[in-house]
Coordinates of C-alpha atoms in Angstrom, one line a residue:
X1 CA 79.1 -79.1 -38.8
X2 CA 79.4 -82.4 -37.0
X3 CA 77.0 -84.1 -34.7
X4 CA 77.1 -82.9 -31.1
X5 CA 79.6 -84.7 -28.9
X6 CA 79.2 -85.1 -25.2
X7 CA 81.8 -85.0 -22.4
X8 CA 81.4 -85.3 -18.7
X9 CA 83.7 -83.1 -16.7
X10 CA 83.6 -82.7 -12.9
X11 CA 80.2 -84.4 -12.8
X12 CA 78.6 -82.0 -15.3
X13 CA 77.7 -82.9 -18.9
X14 CA 78.8 -80.6 -21.7
X15 CA 77.9 -80.7 -25.4
X16 CA 80.1 -79.5 -28.2
X17 CA 80.5 -79.7 -31.9
X18 CA 83.6 -79.8 -34.0
X19 CA 83.4 -77.1 -36.7
X20 CA 86.7 -77.8 -38.4
X21 CA 86.6 -80.2 -41.4
X22 CA 89.2 -82.6 -42.6
X23 CA 91.1 -83.1 -39.3
X24 CA 94.4 -85.1 -39.6
X25 CA 97.7 -85.6 -37.8
X26 CA 99.0 -82.2 -39.2
X27 CA 96.0 -80.2 -37.8
X28 CA 97.2 -77.7 -35.3
X29 CA 94.1 -75.6 -34.9
X30 CA 90.5 -76.9 -34.3
X31 CA 87.3 -74.7 -34.1
X32 CA 84.6 -76.0 -31.8
X33 CA 81.2 -74.8 -30.6
X34 CA 80.8 -75.2 -26.9
X35 CA 77.4 -74.3 -25.4
X36 CA 76.7 -71.9 -28.3
X37 CA 80.1 -70.2 -28.2
X38 CA 82.7 -70.6 -30.9
X39 CA 86.2 -71.4 -29.6
X40 CA 89.5 -72.2 -31.3
X41 CA 91.8 -74.9 -29.8
X42 CA 95.4 -74.6 -30.7
X43 CA 97.9 -77.4 -30.2
X44 CA 101.0 -76.4 -28.2
X45 CA 104.5 -77.8 -28.7
X46 CA 103.8 -80.1 -25.6
X47 CA 101.0 -81.8 -27.6
X48 CA 98.4 -80.2 -25.2
X49 CA 95.4 -78.2 -26.6
X50 CA 94.7 -74.7 -25.4
X51 CA 92.2 -72.0 -26.1
X52 CA 93.7 -68.4 -26.5
X53 CA 90.2 -66.9 -26.3
X54 CA 89.8 -68.1 -22.7
X55 CA 88.7 -65.6 -20.1
X56 CA 89.5 -65.9 -16.3
X57 CA 86.0 -67.3 -15.6
X58 CA 86.3 -70.2 -18.2
X59 CA 87.2 -73.6 -17.0
X60 CA 90.7 -74.3 -18.3
X61 CA 90.5 -78.0 -17.4
X62 CA 87.4 -78.5 -19.4
X63 CA 89.0 -77.0 -22.6
X64 CA 92.0 -79.3 -22.1
X65 CA 89.7 -82.4 -21.7
X66 CA 87.8 -81.5 -24.8
X67 CA 91.1 -81.2 -26.7
X68 CA 92.3 -84.5 -25.4
X69 CA 89.0 -86.1 -26.3
X70 CA 89.2 -84.8 -29.9
X71 CA 92.8 -85.9 -30.2
X72 CA 91.8 -89.5 -29.2
X73 CA 88.8 -89.5 -31.4
X74 CA 90.7 -88.4 -34.6
X75 CA 94.0 -90.2 -33.6
X76 CA 96.0 -87.0 -33.6

């Protein structure tokens, strides 16, 4: 498990951890822990990251922002 990472989205702070090890340019699926909940981010063909486990109440923009943040950090 990695150290907790922080992101500010819509003036709220969120903490998440990347659970997937050995992330490289060929990685298409990343597991994260967001506020105690495990989520899987999957890279779509448009290079955007999405979460198939999302419910209607989840913030879709936050998940995309976290995916973009991870992609920038690991240079995906």
